[in-house]
XYZ file of C-alpha atoms in Angstrom:
506
model
C 3.443 13.738 -2.821
C 1.753 10.496 -3.547
C 4.202 8.598 -1.382
C 3.479 10.950 1.590
C -0.276 10.458 1.062
C 0.088 6.660 0.921
C 2.303 6.563 4.037
C -0.123 8.784 5.895
C -3.188 6.886 4.762
C -1.807 3.443 5.662
C -0.434 4.822 8.923
C -3.778 6.322 10.026
C -5.673 3.298 8.780
C -3.509 0.826 10.687
C -3.567 2.906 13.801
C -7.349 3.130 13.614
C -7.521 -0.601 13.003
C -5.791 -1.111 16.292
C -8.820 0.524 17.891
C -11.218 -1.401 15.700
C -9.963 -4.667 17.073
C -8.904 -3.497 20.555
C -12.275 -2.272 21.902
C -15.352 -4.499 22.434
C -18.818 -3.648 21.192
C -19.967 -0.444 22.870
C -16.434 0.188 24.349
C -16.421 3.663 22.736
C -18.805 6.542 23.516
C -22.390 5.891 22.429
C -21.650 3.070 19.958
C -24.672 1.200 21.260
C -26.830 4.114 19.955
C -25.102 4.331 16.571
C -25.162 0.604 15.633
C -28.951 0.354 15.474
C -29.075 3.666 13.537
C -26.603 2.328 10.975
C -28.505 -0.937 10.611
C -31.797 0.974 10.344
C -30.481 3.264 7.548
C -29.249 0.424 5.357
C -32.383 -1.572 5.808
C -34.654 1.308 4.725
C -35.520 2.756 8.150
C -34.342 6.233 7.275
C -36.922 7.932 9.413
C -37.181 6.109 12.720
C -40.399 5.112 14.460
C -39.808 7.300 17.466
C -36.373 6.322 18.799
C -36.510 2.699 17.837
C -35.398 0.447 14.908
C -36.530 -3.051 14.052
C -33.535 -5.437 13.792
C -32.489 -8.960 14.559
C -31.631 -10.134 18.068
C -28.174 -11.033 16.770
C -27.294 -7.390 16.204
C -25.914 -6.600 19.645
C -24.720 -8.663 22.572
C -26.532 -8.537 25.927
C -25.625 -6.622 29.076
C -23.827 -4.091 26.940
C -23.011 -1.567 29.665
C -21.967 -3.983 32.389
C -18.382 -2.896 32.342
C -19.027 0.832 32.979
C -19.851 1.191 36.665
C -17.173 -0.991 38.263
C -14.611 -0.922 35.408
C -15.335 -4.621 34.777
C -13.818 -6.292 31.810
C -15.938 -6.729 28.616
C -16.223 -10.448 29.242
C -19.237 -9.632 31.376
C -21.221 -9.040 28.222
C -23.475 -11.984 27.170
C -23.216 -13.351 23.651
C -25.953 -12.528 21.191
C -27.890 -15.346 19.573
C -26.196 -16.469 16.364
C -27.380 -14.796 13.101
C -29.204 -17.180 10.860
C -30.842 -19.132 13.734
C -34.490 -18.642 14.773
C -33.338 -16.952 18.044
C -30.863 -14.684 16.192
C -33.238 -13.670 13.468
C -36.099 -12.770 15.807
C -37.058 -9.141 15.404
C -36.196 -6.859 18.268
C -37.066 -3.198 18.837
C -33.593 -1.605 19.363
C -33.587 1.847 21.000
C -31.241 4.571 19.631
C -30.725 8.106 20.871
C -29.184 8.728 17.384
C -32.404 7.731 15.653
C -32.843 11.160 14.042
C -29.217 11.817 13.077
C -28.459 12.427 9.443
C -28.271 9.144 7.602
C -25.237 9.989 5.427
C -22.522 8.541 7.705
C -24.570 5.493 8.574
C -25.312 4.724 4.897
C -21.538 4.890 4.206
C -20.523 2.418 6.940
C -23.697 0.410 7.629
C -23.867 -2.080 4.724
C -21.799 -4.825 6.570
C -24.520 -4.741 9.316
C -27.197 -5.579 6.772
C -25.145 -8.480 5.391
C -23.961 -9.730 8.769
C -25.991 -8.351 11.712
C -23.564 -9.550 14.493
C -20.088 -8.950 15.781
C -18.503 -9.533 12.359
C -20.655 -6.943 10.755
C -19.852 -4.488 13.509
C -16.120 -4.984 12.964
C -16.495 -4.562 9.190
C -18.601 -1.350 9.656
C -15.822 -0.050 11.979
C -13.297 -0.792 9.262
C -15.274 1.300 6.770
C -15.411 4.128 9.321
C -11.723 4.257 9.919
C -11.079 3.982 6.220
C -13.080 7.134 5.556
C -11.345 9.066 8.266
C -7.888 7.895 7.087
C -8.700 9.192 3.566
C -9.419 12.670 4.956
C -6.438 12.808 7.283
C -4.009 11.461 4.618
C -5.351 14.199 2.230
C -4.613 16.898 4.830
C -1.097 15.520 5.291
C -0.465 15.507 1.506
C -1.653 19.107 1.153
C 0.609 20.234 3.946
C 3.550 18.328 2.376
C 2.834 19.817 -1.037
C 2.778 23.281 0.466
C 6.196 22.760 2.032
C 4.825 23.808 5.479
C 6.654 21.420 7.771
C 5.138 22.841 10.932
C 1.747 21.983 9.559
C 2.838 18.321 9.426
C 3.591 18.432 13.125
C 0.389 20.326 13.922
C -1.641 17.648 12.097
C 0.050 14.992 14.148
C -0.899 16.864 17.344
C -4.675 17.223 16.490
C -5.069 13.562 15.653
C -5.167 12.665 19.333
C -5.788 9.160 20.826
C -9.495 9.969 21.407
C -9.824 10.972 17.729
C -8.298 7.640 16.592
C -10.492 5.795 19.092
C -13.631 7.423 17.574
C -12.348 6.745 14.029
C -12.184 3.071 14.883
C -15.735 2.953 16.219
C -19.225 3.252 14.715
C -19.698 6.958 15.636
C -19.991 9.858 13.263
C -18.057 12.039 15.617
C -14.763 10.579 14.395
C -15.444 11.355 10.741
C -16.638 14.767 11.778
C -13.313 15.511 13.520
C -11.340 14.315 10.498
C -13.439 16.508 8.186
C -12.869 19.500 10.464
C -9.036 18.847 10.329
C -9.193 18.720 6.502
C -11.403 21.817 6.252
C -8.969 23.874 8.406
C -5.915 22.652 6.460
C -7.339 23.336 3.013
C -8.835 26.708 3.907
C -5.780 27.911 5.716
C -3.615 26.979 2.787
C -5.965 28.924 0.543
C -6.261 32.122 2.538
C -2.648 32.203 3.709
C -1.127 31.130 0.392
C 0.575 33.331 -2.125
C -0.149 31.376 -5.294
C -2.038 33.424 -7.816
C -4.050 30.335 -8.759
C -4.090 27.846 -5.881
C -4.153 24.171 -6.711
C -7.574 22.902 -7.546
C -7.033 20.164 -5.001
C -7.334 22.699 -2.200
C -10.765 23.773 -3.319
C -11.944 20.199 -3.741
C -10.572 19.257 -0.293
C -12.307 22.230 1.376
C -15.575 21.679 -0.491
C -15.733 18.013 0.357
C -14.851 18.436 4.024
C -17.194 21.394 4.442
C -19.984 19.369 2.847
C -19.296 16.504 5.271
C -19.458 18.877 8.272
C -22.828 20.203 7.090
C -24.367 16.823 6.624
C -22.840 14.406 9.251
C -24.103 15.887 12.534
C -26.471 18.665 13.543
C -23.649 20.775 15.055
C -21.824 20.884 11.741
C -23.143 24.274 10.543
C -21.900 26.004 13.706
C -18.543 24.271 13.576
C -18.030 25.104 9.951
C -19.052 28.704 10.631
C -16.298 29.005 13.205
C -13.759 27.547 10.818
C -14.697 29.885 7.967
C -14.857 33.025 10.055
C -11.554 32.412 11.719
C -9.829 31.740 8.417
C -11.330 34.876 6.784
C -10.091 37.032 9.688
C -6.686 35.364 9.524
C -6.387 35.704 5.695
C -3.577 37.593 4.020
C -4.528 41.120 3.021
C -6.325 41.082 -0.309
C -6.330 37.271 -0.493
C -10.092 36.731 -0.030
C -10.952 39.234 -2.740
C -8.514 37.546 -5.074
C -9.967 34.115 -4.376
C -13.554 35.292 -5.010
C -12.370 36.502 -8.379
C -11.864 32.897 -9.487
C -14.637 30.720 -10.864
C -13.483 27.640 -8.943
C -14.218 29.532 -5.631
C -17.739 30.184 -6.697
C -18.276 26.584 -7.770
C -16.898 25.393 -4.460
C -19.229 27.711 -2.523
C -22.107 26.576 -4.642
C -21.443 22.947 -3.768
C -21.120 23.859 -0.069
C -24.372 25.718 -0.239
C -26.125 22.715 -1.756
C -24.787 20.463 0.999
C -25.939 22.965 3.588
C -29.421 22.942 1.994
C -29.566 19.152 2.356
C -28.477 19.392 5.919
C -31.159 21.956 6.679
C -33.739 19.843 4.938
C -32.841 16.811 7.077
C -32.991 18.865 10.247
C -36.464 20.190 9.355
C -37.982 16.824 8.222
C -36.438 14.688 10.925
C -37.017 17.077 13.891
C -33.500 16.166 15.117
C -33.523 19.079 17.524
C -36.764 18.051 19.211
C -35.309 15.904 22.038
C -37.854 15.115 24.716
C -36.820 15.908 28.358
C -35.775 13.015 30.543
C -36.718 13.743 34.257
C -34.547 10.825 35.403
C -31.449 12.416 34.019
C -32.235 16.107 34.434
C -30.231 18.035 37.045
C -31.884 20.642 39.263
C -29.389 23.419 39.400
C -29.630 27.174 39.087
C -27.880 28.934 36.166
C -25.100 30.037 38.557
C -24.721 26.483 39.837
C -24.435 25.156 36.296
C -21.826 27.831 35.417
C -19.825 27.051 38.508
C -19.783 23.296 37.683
C -18.837 24.075 34.100
C -15.764 25.977 35.268
C -14.804 23.652 38.147
C -15.677 20.218 36.905
C -16.671 20.105 33.237
C -13.822 22.208 31.771
C -11.135 19.792 33.080
C -13.211 16.986 31.641
C -13.377 18.657 28.229
C -9.605 19.167 28.170
C -8.781 15.674 29.283
C -11.202 13.946 26.993
C -9.852 15.481 23.783
C -6.611 13.670 24.537
C -7.485 10.458 26.317
C -10.680 9.771 28.284
C -12.220 6.563 26.989
C -15.135 4.190 27.184
C -17.853 6.255 28.804
C -15.578 8.549 30.669
C -14.625 6.174 33.463
C -11.271 5.144 31.749
C -8.890 8.070 31.943
C -5.267 7.723 31.075
C -2.630 8.775 33.627
C -2.139 12.498 33.924
C 1.360 12.403 32.387
C -0.161 11.362 29.038
C -2.303 14.523 28.731
C 0.469 16.582 30.221
C 2.950 15.267 27.647
C 0.582 15.823 24.720
C -0.300 19.366 25.829
C 3.411 20.070 26.332
C 4.014 19.298 22.672
C 1.028 21.484 21.750
C 2.380 24.333 23.840
C 5.731 24.084 22.187
C 4.073 25.087 18.960
C 1.194 27.330 20.067
C 2.960 29.494 22.670
C 5.835 30.613 20.390
C 3.266 31.370 17.646
C 1.324 33.583 20.030
C 4.530 35.427 21.091
C 5.702 35.954 17.534
C 2.439 36.717 15.874
C 0.720 40.102 15.520
C -2.379 41.140 17.373
C -4.721 40.041 14.661
C -3.626 36.445 14.982
C -3.848 36.605 18.757
C -7.451 37.912 18.524
C -8.467 35.279 15.984
C -6.893 32.570 18.116
C -8.678 33.873 21.287
C -11.951 34.207 19.481
C -11.774 30.609 18.158
C -11.077 29.336 21.644
C -13.928 31.333 23.148
C -16.311 30.089 20.392
C -15.364 26.451 21.032
C -15.812 26.763 24.797
C -18.994 28.830 24.292
C -20.556 26.055 22.177
C -20.001 23.518 25.010
C -21.223 25.913 27.688
C -24.414 26.864 25.818
C -25.286 23.147 25.311
C -24.785 22.514 29.049
C -26.989 25.440 30.035
C -29.754 24.207 27.720
C -29.601 20.508 28.421
C -28.762 20.215 32.107
C -32.261 21.061 33.316
C -33.758 18.772 30.641
C -31.398 15.843 30.021
C -28.460 16.253 32.499
C -24.831 16.993 31.703
C -24.466 16.879 27.892
C -21.356 18.421 26.368
C -18.124 16.572 25.628
C -14.884 18.175 24.658
C -14.815 16.007 21.511
C -17.956 17.860 20.241
C -15.873 21.024 19.715
C -12.855 19.272 18.269
C -13.710 19.908 14.583
C -13.320 23.609 15.272
C -10.909 23.445 18.136
C -8.155 21.796 16.107
C -7.704 25.101 14.435
C -6.072 26.488 17.596
C -3.132 24.233 16.801
C -3.193 24.306 13.025
C -3.238 28.116 12.789
C 0.120 28.236 14.666
C 1.820 26.526 11.709
C 1.134 29.626 9.573
C 2.968 32.179 11.768
C 6.054 33.240 9.823
C 8.341 33.673 12.733
C 8.320 29.994 13.377
C 9.256 28.812 9.911
C 10.776 31.693 8.017
C 10.516 35.386 8.840
C 8.746 37.136 11.788
C 5.089 37.944 11.488
C 4.630 41.436 10.050
C 3.517 43.798 12.723
C 4.239 41.258 15.408
C 6.683 41.065 18.274
C 9.200 38.950 16.480
C 12.456 40.474 15.226
C 14.856 38.942 12.695
C 17.053 37.751 15.584
C 14.111 35.868 17.075
C 13.366 33.882 13.997
C 13.332 30.237 14.897
C 13.784 29.102 11.271
C 13.517 25.933 9.353
C 15.729 23.889 11.700
C 13.206 24.396 14.428
C 10.476 23.094 12.119
C 12.427 19.957 11.293
C 13.363 19.146 14.909
C 9.889 19.965 16.134
C 8.220 17.661 13.640
C 10.599 14.862 14.473
C 9.981 15.357 18.222
C 6.224 15.412 17.681
C 6.220 12.361 15.466
C 8.108 10.214 18.022
C 6.348 11.622 21.012
C 2.816 11.268 19.717
C 3.557 7.730 18.344
C 4.695 6.602 21.772
C 1.577 8.110 23.407
C -0.692 6.597 20.818
C 0.757 3.154 21.460
C 0.511 3.561 25.262
C -3.124 4.650 24.977
C -4.035 1.748 22.800
C -2.361 -0.753 25.052
C -3.798 0.746 28.179
C -7.381 0.767 26.910
C -7.144 -2.694 25.353
C -5.834 -4.226 28.526
C -8.683 -2.572 30.396
C -10.874 -4.997 28.428
C -8.629 -7.853 29.246
C -11.371 -10.468 29.088
C -12.678 -9.335 25.725
C -11.065 -12.276 23.946
C -14.432 -14.074 24.180
C -16.113 -11.376 22.137
C -13.329 -9.804 20.000
C -10.102 -10.977 18.261
C -6.912 -11.398 20.341
C -5.519 -8.123 21.661
C -2.240 -9.040 19.897
C -3.709 -8.119 16.625
C -4.691 -4.640 17.953
C -1.160 -4.062 19.302
C 0.585 -5.108 16.058
C -1.707 -2.947 13.870
C -1.392 0.063 16.219
C 2.345 -0.076 16.454
C 2.681 -0.486 12.681
C 0.501 2.525 12.096
C 2.328 4.724 14.547
C 5.706 3.718 12.956
C 4.448 4.598 9.441
C 3.380 8.039 10.637
C 6.822 8.566 12.150
C 8.359 7.450 8.844
C 6.147 9.810 6.904
C 6.988 12.787 9.130
C 10.741 12.189 9.043
C 10.617 11.813 5.304
C 8.988 15.263 5.109
C 11.751 16.906 7.152
C 14.356 15.734 4.652
C 12.317 16.487 1.517
C 13.464 19.621 -0.254
C 10.921 22.350 -0.855
C 9.973 22.988 -4.479
C 12.514 25.586 -5.759
C 11.205 29.003 -6.680
C 11.266 30.391 -10.184
C 13.833 32.939 -9.159
C 17.452 32.640 -7.983
C 17.228 33.438 -4.230
C 20.688 35.073 -4.315
C 19.670 37.794 -6.784
C 19.172 41.348 -5.557
C 15.402 41.149 -5.850
C 15.254 38.054 -3.674
C 17.730 38.648 -0.897
C 16.326 37.503 2.431
C 13.401 35.595 0.843
C 12.929 31.905 1.010
C 11.253 29.452 -1.319
C 8.398 29.394 1.186
C 7.900 33.164 0.731
C 7.741 32.774 -3.018
C 5.421 29.839 -3.576
C 4.328 28.498 -0.212
C 2.026 29.377 2.545
C 3.910 30.667 5.525
C 2.111 33.650 7.009
C 3.372 37.198 6.910
């Protein structure tokens, strides 16, 4: 499956590069907070002095947020003094709300900022960020292809939404966090729903690495990983968890995850990342009932829209048909899965949805009286993507009906549905990705003074989307690995190669 991995990696990398070059500095959520943090980490300022970092005046352009209120083009930003000049090298105290975030992500992407503290360094740091996310996403695709689960290919395309790619192409740890969540779900579902006596070591490595990233990138990681693990354990095949715990590789993997968790906790304790001072200027004076009412009426539509395509600082929302089209493709997978699955799957699915929404609601209830409205739908995406990915493991969609579920043999949608669905998703999501990239880039139509020509962004984005379509179509025509038995023998009548060696649920 190396060719599949390579196609997926280059596809996701090129699509992310479209966002790298298509959006000006601070054109993505909170980038102005993360750039000083990245510069500070790679220049030895691991623990910030309050919420400030010392850096050169060349690091960021002026008037960074000028385009937010009136949807002005990014040309309203003022150029930073050139690095290497007395004005550009003058030390400035750069504020950062991310000053106490874990340094891991920033250490991985921040070196270009130390070498070139200006626009070129920012672009190079973005490239490293999208490179890391592309590695994780391509690995998830390769694992799905190796397992022969074609629906999982389509599900992975659905959870890599335009906002996820936008974040991957920015200096923002949320993008890598979402990619790590996608890989963690993929690897763990393949482990707990698989039928191999000894699963491939690559599944353990992938889950261990992605779980470690979730525990150390951002402070919400432990909660997000907890939701992923609990859901997968409840959705596991009978006896599967006990069998996995009997293997040494499982214990080694859990040990590595525990070590990463200890490092994450150590950082939280020593950095006081959770001690955010109140801001009376942003705090909102509402009763608990008033907060809940606005969460239901205003914030929930915002959460659902943002995870598909609400960009910049929330003022740039794609037309409603984009989100509708994306959710229609999601519904084409998730709704049949809920209808065909047994009650256990439905309860796990509902519990995961409630947990994701509950995280966002609890954050709002805590922060609104102190800092104002806080939660974004993207915060829950590392766990929320499982609502789509789990559907790919319902047997009635790809082979036989779920045992104990409502599906009967006559209602089996079969492999042809999987192939056609993946092809539809590949083409549909590619078109929506390209539209989102073009729409957002044109919103910054005057950015040519501060970023490369938008033409580069368009070419890279279209190329990446095309490669992902090619990868997906290749999978639908790739034969599954044959089983060790003749499927026409008496002992194997009615069983598919997926039943024997793959990971379709029962």
